[in-house]
CSV table of C-alpha atoms in Angstrom, one decimal:
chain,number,residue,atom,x,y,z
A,741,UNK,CA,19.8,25.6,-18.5
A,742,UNK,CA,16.9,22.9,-19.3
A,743,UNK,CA,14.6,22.1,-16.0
A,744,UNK,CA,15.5,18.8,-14.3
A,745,UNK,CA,14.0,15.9,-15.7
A,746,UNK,CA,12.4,13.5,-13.4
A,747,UNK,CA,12.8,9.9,-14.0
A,748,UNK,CA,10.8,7.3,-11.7
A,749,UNK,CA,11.3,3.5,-12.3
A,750,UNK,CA,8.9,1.5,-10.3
A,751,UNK,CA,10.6,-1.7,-9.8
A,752,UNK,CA,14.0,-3.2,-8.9
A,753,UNK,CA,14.3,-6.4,-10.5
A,754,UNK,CA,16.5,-7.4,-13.3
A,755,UNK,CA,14.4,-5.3,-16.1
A,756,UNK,CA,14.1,-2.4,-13.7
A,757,UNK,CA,17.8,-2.6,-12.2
A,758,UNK,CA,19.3,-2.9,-15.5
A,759,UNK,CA,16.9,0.4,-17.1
A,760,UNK,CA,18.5,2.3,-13.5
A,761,UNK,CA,21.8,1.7,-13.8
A,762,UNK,CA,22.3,2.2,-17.6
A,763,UNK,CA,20.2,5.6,-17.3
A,764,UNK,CA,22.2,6.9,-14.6
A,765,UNK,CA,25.3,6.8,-16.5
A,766,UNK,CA,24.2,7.6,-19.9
A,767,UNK,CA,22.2,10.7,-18.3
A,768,UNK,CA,24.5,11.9,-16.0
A,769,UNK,CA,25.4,14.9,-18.3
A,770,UNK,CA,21.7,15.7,-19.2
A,771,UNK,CA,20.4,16.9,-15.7
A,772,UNK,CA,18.0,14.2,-14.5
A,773,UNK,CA,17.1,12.8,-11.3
A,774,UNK,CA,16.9,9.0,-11.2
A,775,UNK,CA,14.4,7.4,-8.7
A,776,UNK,CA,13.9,3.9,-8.1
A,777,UNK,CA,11.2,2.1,-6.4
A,778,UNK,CA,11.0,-1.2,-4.6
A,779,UNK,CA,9.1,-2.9,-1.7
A,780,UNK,CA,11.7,-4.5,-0.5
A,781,UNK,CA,15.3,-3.9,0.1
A,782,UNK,CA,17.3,-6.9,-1.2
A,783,UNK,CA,17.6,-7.8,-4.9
A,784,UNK,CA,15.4,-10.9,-5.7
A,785,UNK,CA,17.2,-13.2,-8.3
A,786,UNK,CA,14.1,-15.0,-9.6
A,787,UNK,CA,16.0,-17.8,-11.0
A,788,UNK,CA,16.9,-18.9,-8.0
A,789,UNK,CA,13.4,-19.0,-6.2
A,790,UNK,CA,13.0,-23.0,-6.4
A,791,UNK,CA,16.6,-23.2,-5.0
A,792,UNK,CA,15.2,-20.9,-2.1
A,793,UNK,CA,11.8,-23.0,-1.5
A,794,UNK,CA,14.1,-26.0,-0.8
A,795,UNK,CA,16.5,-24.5,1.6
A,796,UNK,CA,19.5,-24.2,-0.5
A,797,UNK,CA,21.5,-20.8,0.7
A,798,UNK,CA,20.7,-18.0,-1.7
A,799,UNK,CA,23.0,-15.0,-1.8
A,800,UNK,CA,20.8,-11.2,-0.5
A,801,UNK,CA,22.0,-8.4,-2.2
A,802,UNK,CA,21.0,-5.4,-0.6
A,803,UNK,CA,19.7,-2.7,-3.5
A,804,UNK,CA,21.7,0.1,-2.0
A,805,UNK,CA,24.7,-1.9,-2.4
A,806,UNK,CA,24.2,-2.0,-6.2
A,807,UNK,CA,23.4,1.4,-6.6
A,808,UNK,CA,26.6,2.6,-5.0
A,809,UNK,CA,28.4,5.0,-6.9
A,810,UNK,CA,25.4,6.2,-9.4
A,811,UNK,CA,23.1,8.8,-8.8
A,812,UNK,CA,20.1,6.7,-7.8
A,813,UNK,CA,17.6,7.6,-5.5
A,814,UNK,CA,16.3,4.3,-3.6
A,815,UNK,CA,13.1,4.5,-2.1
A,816,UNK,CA,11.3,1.6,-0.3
A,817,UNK,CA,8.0,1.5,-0.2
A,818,UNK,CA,4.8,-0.1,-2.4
A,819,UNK,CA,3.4,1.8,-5.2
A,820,UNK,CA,-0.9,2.0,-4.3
A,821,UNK,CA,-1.3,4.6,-7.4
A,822,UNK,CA,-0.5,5.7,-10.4
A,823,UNK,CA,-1.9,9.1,-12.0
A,824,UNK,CA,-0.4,9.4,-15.5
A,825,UNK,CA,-2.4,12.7,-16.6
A,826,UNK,CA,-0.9,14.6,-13.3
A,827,UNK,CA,2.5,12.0,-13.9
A,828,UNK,CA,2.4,11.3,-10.3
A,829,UNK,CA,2.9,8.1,-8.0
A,830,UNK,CA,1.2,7.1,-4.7
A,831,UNK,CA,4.3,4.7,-2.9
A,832,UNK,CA,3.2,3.2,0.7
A,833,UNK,CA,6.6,3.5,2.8
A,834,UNK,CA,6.6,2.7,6.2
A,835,UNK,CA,6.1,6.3,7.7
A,836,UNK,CA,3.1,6.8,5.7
A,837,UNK,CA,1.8,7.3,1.5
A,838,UNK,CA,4.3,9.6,-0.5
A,839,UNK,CA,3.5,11.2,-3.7
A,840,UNK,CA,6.4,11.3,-6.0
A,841,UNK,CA,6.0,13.2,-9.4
A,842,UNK,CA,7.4,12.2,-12.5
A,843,UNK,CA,8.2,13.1,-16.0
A,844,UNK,CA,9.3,10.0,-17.6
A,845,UNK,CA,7.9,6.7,-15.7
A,846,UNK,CA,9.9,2.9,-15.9
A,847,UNK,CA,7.2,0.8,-15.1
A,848,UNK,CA,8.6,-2.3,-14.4
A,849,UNK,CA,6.9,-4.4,-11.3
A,850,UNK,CA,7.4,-7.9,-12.7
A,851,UNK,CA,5.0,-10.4,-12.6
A,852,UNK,CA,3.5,-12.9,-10.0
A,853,UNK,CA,2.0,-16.5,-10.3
A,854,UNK,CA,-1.6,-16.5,-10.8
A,855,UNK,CA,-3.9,-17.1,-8.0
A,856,UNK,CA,-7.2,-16.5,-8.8
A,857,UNK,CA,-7.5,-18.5,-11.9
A,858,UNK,CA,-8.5,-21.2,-9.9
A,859,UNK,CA,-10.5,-21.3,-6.7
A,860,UNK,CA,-8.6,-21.8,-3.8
A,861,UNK,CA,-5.2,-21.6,-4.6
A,862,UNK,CA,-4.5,-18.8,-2.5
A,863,UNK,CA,-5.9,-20.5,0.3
A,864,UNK,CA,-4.5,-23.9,0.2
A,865,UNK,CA,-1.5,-24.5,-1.9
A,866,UNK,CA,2.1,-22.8,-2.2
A,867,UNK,CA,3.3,-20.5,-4.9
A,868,UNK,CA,7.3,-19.7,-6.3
A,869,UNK,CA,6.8,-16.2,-5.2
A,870,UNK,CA,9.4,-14.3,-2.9
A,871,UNK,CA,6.9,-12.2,-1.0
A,872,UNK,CA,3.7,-13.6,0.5
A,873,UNK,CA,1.8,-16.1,2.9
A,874,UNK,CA,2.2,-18.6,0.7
A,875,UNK,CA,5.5,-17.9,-1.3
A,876,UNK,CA,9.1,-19.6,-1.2
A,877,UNK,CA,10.0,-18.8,2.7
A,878,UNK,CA,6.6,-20.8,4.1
A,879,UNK,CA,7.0,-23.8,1.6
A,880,UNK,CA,10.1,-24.0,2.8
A,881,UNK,CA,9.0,-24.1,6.2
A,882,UNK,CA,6.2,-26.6,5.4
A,883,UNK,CA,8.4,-29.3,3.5
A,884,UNK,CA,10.7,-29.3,6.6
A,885,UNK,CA,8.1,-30.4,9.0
A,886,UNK,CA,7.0,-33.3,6.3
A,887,UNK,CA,8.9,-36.3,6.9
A,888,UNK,CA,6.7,-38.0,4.3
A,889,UNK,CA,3.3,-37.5,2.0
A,890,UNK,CA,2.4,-36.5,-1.1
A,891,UNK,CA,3.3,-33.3,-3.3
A,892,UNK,CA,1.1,-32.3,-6.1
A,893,UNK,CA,2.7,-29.4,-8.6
A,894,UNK,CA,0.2,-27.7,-10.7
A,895,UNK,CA,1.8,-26.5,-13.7
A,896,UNK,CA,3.9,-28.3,-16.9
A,897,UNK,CA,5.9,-25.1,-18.1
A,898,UNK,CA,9.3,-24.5,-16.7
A,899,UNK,CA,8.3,-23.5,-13.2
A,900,UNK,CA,6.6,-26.1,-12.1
A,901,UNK,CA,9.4,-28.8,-13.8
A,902,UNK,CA,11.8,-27.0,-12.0
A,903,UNK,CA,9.9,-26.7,-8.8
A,904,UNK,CA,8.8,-30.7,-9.2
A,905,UNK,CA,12.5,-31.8,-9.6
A,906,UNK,CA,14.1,-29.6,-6.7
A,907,UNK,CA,11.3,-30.5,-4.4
A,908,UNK,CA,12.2,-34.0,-5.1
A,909,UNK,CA,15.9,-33.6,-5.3
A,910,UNK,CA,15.7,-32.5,-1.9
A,911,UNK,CA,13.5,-34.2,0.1
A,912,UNK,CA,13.3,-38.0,-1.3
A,913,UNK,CA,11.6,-38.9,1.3
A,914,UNK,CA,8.5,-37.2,0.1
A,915,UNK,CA,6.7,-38.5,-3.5
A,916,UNK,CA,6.2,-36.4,-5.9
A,917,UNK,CA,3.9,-35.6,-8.9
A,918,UNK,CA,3.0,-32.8,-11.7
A,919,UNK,CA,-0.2,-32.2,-13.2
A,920,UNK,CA,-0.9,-30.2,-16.1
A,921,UNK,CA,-4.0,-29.6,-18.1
A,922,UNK,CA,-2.2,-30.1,-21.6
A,923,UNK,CA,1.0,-32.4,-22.8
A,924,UNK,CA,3.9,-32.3,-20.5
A,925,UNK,CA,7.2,-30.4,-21.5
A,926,UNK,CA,6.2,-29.3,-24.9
A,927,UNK,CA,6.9,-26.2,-25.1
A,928,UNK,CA,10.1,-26.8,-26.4
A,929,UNK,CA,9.6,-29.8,-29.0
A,930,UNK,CA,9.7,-33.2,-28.7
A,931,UNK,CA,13.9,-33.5,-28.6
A,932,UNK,CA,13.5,-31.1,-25.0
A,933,UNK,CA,10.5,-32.8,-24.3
A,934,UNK,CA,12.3,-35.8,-24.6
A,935,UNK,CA,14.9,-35.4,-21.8
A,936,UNK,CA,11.9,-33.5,-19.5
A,937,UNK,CA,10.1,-37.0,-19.4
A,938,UNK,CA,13.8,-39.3,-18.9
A,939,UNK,CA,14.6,-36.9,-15.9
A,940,UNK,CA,11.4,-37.2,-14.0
A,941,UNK,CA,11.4,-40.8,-14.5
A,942,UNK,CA,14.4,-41.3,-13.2
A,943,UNK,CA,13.7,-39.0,-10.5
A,944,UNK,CA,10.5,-41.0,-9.5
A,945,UNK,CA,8.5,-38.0,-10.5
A,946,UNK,CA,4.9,-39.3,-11.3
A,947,UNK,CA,3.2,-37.3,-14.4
A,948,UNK,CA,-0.8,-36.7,-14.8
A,949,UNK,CA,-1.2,-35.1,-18.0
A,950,UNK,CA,-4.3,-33.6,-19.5
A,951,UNK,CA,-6.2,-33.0,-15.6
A,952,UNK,CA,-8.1,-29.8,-15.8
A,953,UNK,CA,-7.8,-28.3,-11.4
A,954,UNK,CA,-11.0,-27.0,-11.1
A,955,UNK,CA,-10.7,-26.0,-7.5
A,956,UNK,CA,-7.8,-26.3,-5.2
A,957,UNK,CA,-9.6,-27.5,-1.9
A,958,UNK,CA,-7.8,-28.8,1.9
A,959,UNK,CA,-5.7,-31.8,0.5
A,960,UNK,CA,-7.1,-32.2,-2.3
A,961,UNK,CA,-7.2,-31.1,-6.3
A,962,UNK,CA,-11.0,-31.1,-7.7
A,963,UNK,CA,-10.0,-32.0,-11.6
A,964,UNK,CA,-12.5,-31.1,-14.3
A,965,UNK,CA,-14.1,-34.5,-14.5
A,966,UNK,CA,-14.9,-34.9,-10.9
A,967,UNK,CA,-12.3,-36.7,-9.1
A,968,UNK,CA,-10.1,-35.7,-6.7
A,969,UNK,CA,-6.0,-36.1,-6.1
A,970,UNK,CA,-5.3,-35.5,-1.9
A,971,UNK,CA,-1.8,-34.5,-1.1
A,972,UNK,CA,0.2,-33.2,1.9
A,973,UNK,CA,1.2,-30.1,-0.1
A,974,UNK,CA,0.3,-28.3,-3.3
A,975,UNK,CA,2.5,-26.3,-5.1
A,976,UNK,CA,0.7,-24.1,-7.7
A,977,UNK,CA,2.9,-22.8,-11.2
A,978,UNK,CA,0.0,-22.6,-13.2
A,979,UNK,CA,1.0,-19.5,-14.9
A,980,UNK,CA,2.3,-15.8,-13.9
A,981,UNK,CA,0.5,-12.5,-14.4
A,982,UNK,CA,1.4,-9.0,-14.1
A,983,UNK,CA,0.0,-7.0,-11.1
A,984,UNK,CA,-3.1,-5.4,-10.7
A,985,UNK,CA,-2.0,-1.8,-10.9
A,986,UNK,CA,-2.1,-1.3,-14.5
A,987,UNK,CA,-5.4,-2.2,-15.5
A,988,UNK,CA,-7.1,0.0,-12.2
A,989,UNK,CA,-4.5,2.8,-13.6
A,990,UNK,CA,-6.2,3.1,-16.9
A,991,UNK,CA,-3.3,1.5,-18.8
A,992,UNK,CA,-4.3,-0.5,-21.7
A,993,UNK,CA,-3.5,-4.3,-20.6
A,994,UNK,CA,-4.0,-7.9,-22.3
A,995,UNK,CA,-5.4,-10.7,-20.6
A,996,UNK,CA,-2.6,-11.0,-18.3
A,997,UNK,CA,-2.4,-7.5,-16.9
A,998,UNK,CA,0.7,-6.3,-18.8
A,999,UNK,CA,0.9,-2.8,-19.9
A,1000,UNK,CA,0.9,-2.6,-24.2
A,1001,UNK,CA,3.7,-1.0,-25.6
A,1002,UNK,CA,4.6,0.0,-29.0
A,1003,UNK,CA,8.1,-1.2,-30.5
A,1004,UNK,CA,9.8,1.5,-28.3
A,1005,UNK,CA,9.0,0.2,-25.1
A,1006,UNK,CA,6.5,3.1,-24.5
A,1007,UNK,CA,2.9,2.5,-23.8
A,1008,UNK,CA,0.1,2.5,-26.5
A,1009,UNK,CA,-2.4,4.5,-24.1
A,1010,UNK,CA,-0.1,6.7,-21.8
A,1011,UNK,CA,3.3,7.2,-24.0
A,1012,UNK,CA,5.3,8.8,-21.2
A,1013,UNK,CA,5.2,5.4,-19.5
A,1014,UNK,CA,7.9,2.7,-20.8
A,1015,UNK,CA,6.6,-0.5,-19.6
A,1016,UNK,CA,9.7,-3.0,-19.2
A,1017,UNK,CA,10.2,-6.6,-18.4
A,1018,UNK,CA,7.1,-9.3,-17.1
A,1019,UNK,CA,4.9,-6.8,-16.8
A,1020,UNK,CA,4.5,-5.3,-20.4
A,1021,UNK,CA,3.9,-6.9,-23.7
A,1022,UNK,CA,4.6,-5.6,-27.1
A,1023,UNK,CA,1.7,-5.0,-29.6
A,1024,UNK,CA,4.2,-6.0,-32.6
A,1025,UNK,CA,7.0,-8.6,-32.1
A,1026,UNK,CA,10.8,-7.4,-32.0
A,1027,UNK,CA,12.0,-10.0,-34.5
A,1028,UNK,CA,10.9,-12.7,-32.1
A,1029,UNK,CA,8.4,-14.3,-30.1
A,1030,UNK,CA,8.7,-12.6,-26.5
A,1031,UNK,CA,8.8,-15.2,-23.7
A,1032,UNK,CA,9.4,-14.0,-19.5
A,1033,UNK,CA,13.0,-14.7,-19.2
A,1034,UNK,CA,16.3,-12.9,-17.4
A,1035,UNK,CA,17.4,-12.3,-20.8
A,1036,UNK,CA,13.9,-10.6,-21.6
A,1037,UNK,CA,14.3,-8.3,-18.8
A,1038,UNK,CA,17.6,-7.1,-18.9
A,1039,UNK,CA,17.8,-6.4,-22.8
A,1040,UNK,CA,13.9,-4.5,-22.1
A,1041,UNK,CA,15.7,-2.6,-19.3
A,1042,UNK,CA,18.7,-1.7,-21.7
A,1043,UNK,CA,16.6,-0.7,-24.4
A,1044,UNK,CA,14.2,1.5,-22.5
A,1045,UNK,CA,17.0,3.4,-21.2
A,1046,UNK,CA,18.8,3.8,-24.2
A,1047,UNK,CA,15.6,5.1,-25.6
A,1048,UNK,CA,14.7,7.6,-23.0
A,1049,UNK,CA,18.2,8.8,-23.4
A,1050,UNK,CA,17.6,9.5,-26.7
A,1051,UNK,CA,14.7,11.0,-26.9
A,1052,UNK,CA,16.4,13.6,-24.3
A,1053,UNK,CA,18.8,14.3,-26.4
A,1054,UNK,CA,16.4,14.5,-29.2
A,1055,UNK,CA,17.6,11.8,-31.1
A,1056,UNK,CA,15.3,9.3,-33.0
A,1057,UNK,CA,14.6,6.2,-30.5
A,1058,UNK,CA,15.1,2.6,-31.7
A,1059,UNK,CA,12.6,-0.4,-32.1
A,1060,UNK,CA,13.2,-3.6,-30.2
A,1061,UNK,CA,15.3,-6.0,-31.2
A,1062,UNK,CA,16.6,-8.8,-29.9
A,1063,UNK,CA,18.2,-12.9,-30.3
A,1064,UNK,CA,17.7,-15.2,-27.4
A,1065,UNK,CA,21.1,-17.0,-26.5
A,1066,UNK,CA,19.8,-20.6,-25.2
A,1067,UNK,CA,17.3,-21.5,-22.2
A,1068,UNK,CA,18.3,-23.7,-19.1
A,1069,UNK,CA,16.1,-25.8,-17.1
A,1070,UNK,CA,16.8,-27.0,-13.9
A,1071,UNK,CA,15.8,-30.4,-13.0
A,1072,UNK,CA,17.6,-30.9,-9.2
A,1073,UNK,CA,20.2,-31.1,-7.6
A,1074,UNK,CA,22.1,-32.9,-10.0
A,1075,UNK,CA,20.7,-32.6,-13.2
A,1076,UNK,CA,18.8,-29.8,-15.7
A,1077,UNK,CA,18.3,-29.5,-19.5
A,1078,UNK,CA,20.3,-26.9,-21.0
A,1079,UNK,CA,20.6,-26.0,-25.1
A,1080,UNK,CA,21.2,-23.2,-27.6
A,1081,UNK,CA,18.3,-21.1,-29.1
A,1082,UNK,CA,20.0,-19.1,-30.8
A,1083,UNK,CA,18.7,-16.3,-32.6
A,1084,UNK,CA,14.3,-17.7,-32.6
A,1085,UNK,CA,14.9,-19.4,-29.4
A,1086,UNK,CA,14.3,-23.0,-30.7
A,1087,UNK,CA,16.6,-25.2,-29.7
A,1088,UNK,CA,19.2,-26.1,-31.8
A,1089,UNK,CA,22.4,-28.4,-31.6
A,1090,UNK,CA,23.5,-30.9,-28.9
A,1091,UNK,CA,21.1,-30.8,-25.5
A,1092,UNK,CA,23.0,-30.9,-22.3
A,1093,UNK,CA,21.9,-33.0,-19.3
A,1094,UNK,CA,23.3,-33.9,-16.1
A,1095,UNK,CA,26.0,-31.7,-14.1
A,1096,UNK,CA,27.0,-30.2,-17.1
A,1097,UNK,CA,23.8,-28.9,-17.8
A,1098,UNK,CA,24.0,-27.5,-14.0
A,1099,UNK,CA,26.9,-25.7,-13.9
A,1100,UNK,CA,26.6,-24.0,-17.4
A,1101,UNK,CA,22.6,-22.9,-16.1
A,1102,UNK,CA,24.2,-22.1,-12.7
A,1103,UNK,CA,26.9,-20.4,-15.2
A,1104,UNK,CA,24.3,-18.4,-17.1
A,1105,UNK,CA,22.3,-17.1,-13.9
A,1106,UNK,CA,25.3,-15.9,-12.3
A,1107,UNK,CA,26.6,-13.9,-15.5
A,1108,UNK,CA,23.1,-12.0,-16.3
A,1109,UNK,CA,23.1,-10.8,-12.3
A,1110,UNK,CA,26.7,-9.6,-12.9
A,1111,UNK,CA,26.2,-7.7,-16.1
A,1112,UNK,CA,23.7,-5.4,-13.7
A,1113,UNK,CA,27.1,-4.9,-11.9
A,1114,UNK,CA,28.9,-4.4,-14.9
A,1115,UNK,CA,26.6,-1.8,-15.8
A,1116,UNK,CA,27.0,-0.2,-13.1
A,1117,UNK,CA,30.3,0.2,-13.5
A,1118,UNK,CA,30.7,0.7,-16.9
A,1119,UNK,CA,27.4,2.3,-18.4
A,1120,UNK,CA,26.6,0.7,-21.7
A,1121,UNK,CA,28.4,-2.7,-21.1
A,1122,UNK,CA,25.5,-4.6,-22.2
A,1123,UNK,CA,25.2,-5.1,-25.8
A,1124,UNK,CA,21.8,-5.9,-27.2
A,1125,UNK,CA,22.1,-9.3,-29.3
A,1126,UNK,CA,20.5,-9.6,-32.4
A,1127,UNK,CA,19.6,-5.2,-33.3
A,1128,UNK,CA,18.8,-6.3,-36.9
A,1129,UNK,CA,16.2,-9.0,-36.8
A,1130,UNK,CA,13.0,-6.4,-36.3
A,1131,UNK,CA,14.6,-4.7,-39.6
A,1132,UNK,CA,14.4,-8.4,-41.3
A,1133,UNK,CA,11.1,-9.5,-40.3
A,1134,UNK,CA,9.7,-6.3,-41.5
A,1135,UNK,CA,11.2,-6.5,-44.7
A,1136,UNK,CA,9.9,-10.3,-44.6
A,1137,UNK,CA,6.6,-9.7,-43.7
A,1138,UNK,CA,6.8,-6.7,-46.5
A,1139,UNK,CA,7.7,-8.7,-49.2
A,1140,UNK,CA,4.8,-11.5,-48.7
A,1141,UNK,CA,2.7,-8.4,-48.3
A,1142,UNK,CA,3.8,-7.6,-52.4
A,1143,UNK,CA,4.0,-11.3,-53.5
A,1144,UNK,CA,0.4,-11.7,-51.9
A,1145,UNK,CA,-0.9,-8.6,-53.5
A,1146,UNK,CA,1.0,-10.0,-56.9
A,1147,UNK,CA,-1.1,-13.3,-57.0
């Protein structure tokens, strides 16, 4: 009989919930022992963090409860460690530091927005983080006690849209404005960027655009050409990063902190290691750009898993490859900014806006948190969309390569 295999997934978000599940059914027959990692005990749905800040009722899913039936380990506790020569962990659990060996690491610990690109944002301004001083559960608490004044967001990608519109959705008492260091809304084209700009003005959502924050100080934003902006309350979205663990580890990072990992998931320095979700980033694209999305995660769960279980079996593994289906924005209460990107994730055909646009985002949300239960339930459920398009760029890139040489 082959030796137990130990698998350890550090994580339990949607990348590293989805790699769990879809192991422990497809390796239940291949004598393994399935361990998952998380500091906390509930499932965070990410998505939904903006919702949370403004007091809206966000369902808590308790880990264990998604787990039932599999052969999951849960442990809580904080990972402090990693040793990939002796393939062991350091977790921090509240009796004390654990060391839990491994043979085959998930390491899949998300991401965080980035404090320390700018002086003094972890002192004085708010974050859409679950976990923290300064996350979702104290802004909350602030923008209750302010029955008027001034927000400033930091931040024109998605975040800190969505952030500036539920803020104001919710308390329209309170005025409202976003300032970003380049365009507003871009990052989707002009048609997207279109409807971002409509929304906020009908919101009465002011827009600074090209104000570099040089230092977040007590009521007040120091921009790059000396003046100030005061507020009551600062919400900072000015980008995410992956944690700090990596880089002290020895993994080899990019700027951001996310492990580097080939086309199978698996890390370019420490191959035992598949990296998953916000906090890894792959040295070659899948077919696509790579973004941080839901969609990201889970497919990167899925295909680490079916990976692993492959090369167990001691079958080839596959590259990634992968479509994006659409994106949705929220923008309030009562409105958001929804459209197809289907298979380069640029959007394509008509743009939804309004309630429509909420319900089918709301729609969307709800139905990538229920595949994980799907999975659970039936291991393999989720289907990878678009296996073929790493295949076709290759070939692509391949044939420019000949045409190039040709000339």
């Amino acid at each position: 009989m082959k030796p137990q295999t130990k698998i350890v997934i550090l994580g339990a978000g949607y990348a590293g919930m989805m790699a769990a599940l879809r192991l422990s059914g497809k390796t239940r027959k291949l004598n393994t022992e399935i361990t998952l990692i998380n500091g906390v005990d509930t499932f965070v749905e990410r998505p939904r963090l903006h919702q949370a800040a403004t007091g809206q009722p966000i369902p808590q899913t308790p880990i264990r409860d998604m787990l039932k039936g599999t052969r999951i380990q849960f442990r809580q506790g904080w990972a402090t460690a990693v040793d990939p020569d002796a393939h062991s962990i350091v977790v921090r659990t509240s009796i004390g530091e654990e060391i839990i060996p491994y043979d085959i690491l998930v390491y899949a610990l998300g991401s965080a927005v980035d404090q320390d690109v700018v002086p003094g944002v972890q002192e004085n301004a708010y974050v859409l983080d679950a976990q923290g001083a300064n996350a979702a559960p104290a802004l909350l608490e602030k923008l209750n006690r302010l029955h008027s004044g001034r927000i400033v967001v930091v931040g024109g990608g998605a975040t800190g849209i969505e952030g500036a519109a539920e803020i104001k959705g919710w308390f329209p008492r309170l005025q409202v404005g976003l300032v970003t260091d380049g365009p507003f809304g871009t990052f989707k084209g002009p048609r997207v960027e279109c409807h971002f700009r409509e929304a906020f003005a009908q919101q009465g959502i002011g827009i600074h655009e090209g104000q570099c924050v040089r230092a977040v100080e007590p009521g007040q934003l120091i921009l790059s050409n000396g003046e100030s902006l005061p507020f009551d309350l600062c919400l900072w979205a000015g980008g995410f990063r992956a944690p700090s663990l990596a880089r002290e580890t020895g993994f080899k990072v990019n700027d951001r902190g996310q492990i580097l990992v080939d086309i199978f998931g698996r890390s370019i320095s420490h191959p035992a290691v598949y990296a998953i979700g916000d906090a890894s980033h792959p040295v070659e694209e899948p077919g696509n750009p790579m973004r941080m999305s839901l969609l990201t995660a889970v497919t990167r769960g899925a295909h680490a898993a079916d990976n692993i279980t492959a090369f167990l079996r001691g079958k080839a593994q596959t590259p990634l490859s992968f479509a994006y289906y659409g994106q949705g924005i929220a923008m309030g209460p009562n409105d958001a900014v929804g459209f197809l990107g289907y298979p380069d994730d640029q959007p394509r055909g008509p743009i939804l806006r309004g309630k429509t646009a909420v319900v089918v985002r709301n729609f969307f949300v709800a139905m990538l948190f229920y595949f994980l239960e799907l999975e659970r339930r039936f291991p393999g459920f989720f289907y990878i969309v678009g296996k073929g398009r790493y295949l076709r760029a290759k070939q692509a890139q391949q044939r420019r390569q000949v045409s190039t040489t040709l000339s």
